[in-house]
Amino acid sequence: NSSYLWRLLLLITNTTYLPEEGSTRIYKRTSVKFVHSHNYLTSFTYLQSKNRNTRDGT
């Protein structure tokens, strides 16, 4: 879970540090990428915890 938070932090900082010229276009592109990868990471960690719960149950 800590590695997920670290990757999320890196993604957020990637969208924060922007060049001054044409920043809005680059920001839009990175934010879309950020949202997509964020959804992927949350679903992935959710599946991981779900698998862990079923493994503990058996």
XYZ file of C-alpha atoms in Angstrom:
58
model
C 0.000 0.000 0.000
C 2.907 2.355 0.681
C 4.279 1.740 -2.816
C 0.862 2.676 -4.244
C 0.898 5.943 -2.295
C 4.437 6.630 -3.478
C 3.471 6.083 -7.119
C 0.420 8.302 -6.612
C 2.644 11.008 -5.129
C 4.971 10.784 -8.127
C 2.020 11.120 -10.501
C 0.752 14.174 -8.626
C 4.166 15.844 -8.659
C 4.482 15.093 -12.375
C 1.356 17.123 -13.004
C 2.510 19.863 -10.618
C 5.892 20.675 -12.172
C 5.026 22.304 -15.482
C 6.989 24.370 -17.984
C 5.766 27.954 -18.218
C 5.074 27.925 -21.961
C 2.154 25.828 -23.181
C 1.534 24.619 -19.639
C -2.233 24.148 -19.989
C -1.913 21.747 -22.919
C 0.749 19.676 -21.142
C -1.231 19.783 -17.896
C -4.389 18.506 -19.601
C -2.482 15.656 -21.207
C -0.767 14.628 -17.954
C -3.921 14.997 -15.867
C -5.811 12.636 -18.175
C -2.914 10.192 -17.883
C -2.940 10.716 -14.104
C -6.669 9.983 -13.790
C -6.372 6.858 -15.942
C -3.413 5.416 -14.051
C -5.000 6.378 -10.711
C -8.131 4.382 -11.576
C -5.964 1.455 -12.675
C -3.939 1.520 -9.463
C -6.986 1.703 -7.201
C -8.724 -1.180 -8.982
C -5.487 -3.168 -8.878
C -4.994 -2.637 -5.137
C -8.687 -3.392 -4.571
C -8.320 -6.718 -6.373
C -5.160 -7.446 -4.387
C -6.901 -6.876 -1.055
C -9.890 -8.913 -2.247
C -7.610 -11.829 -3.109
C -5.881 -11.510 0.255
C -9.225 -11.627 2.070
C -10.360 -14.786 0.279
C -6.987 -16.404 0.946
C -7.292 -15.601 4.655
C -10.814 -17.041 4.733
C -9.756 -20.459 3.469
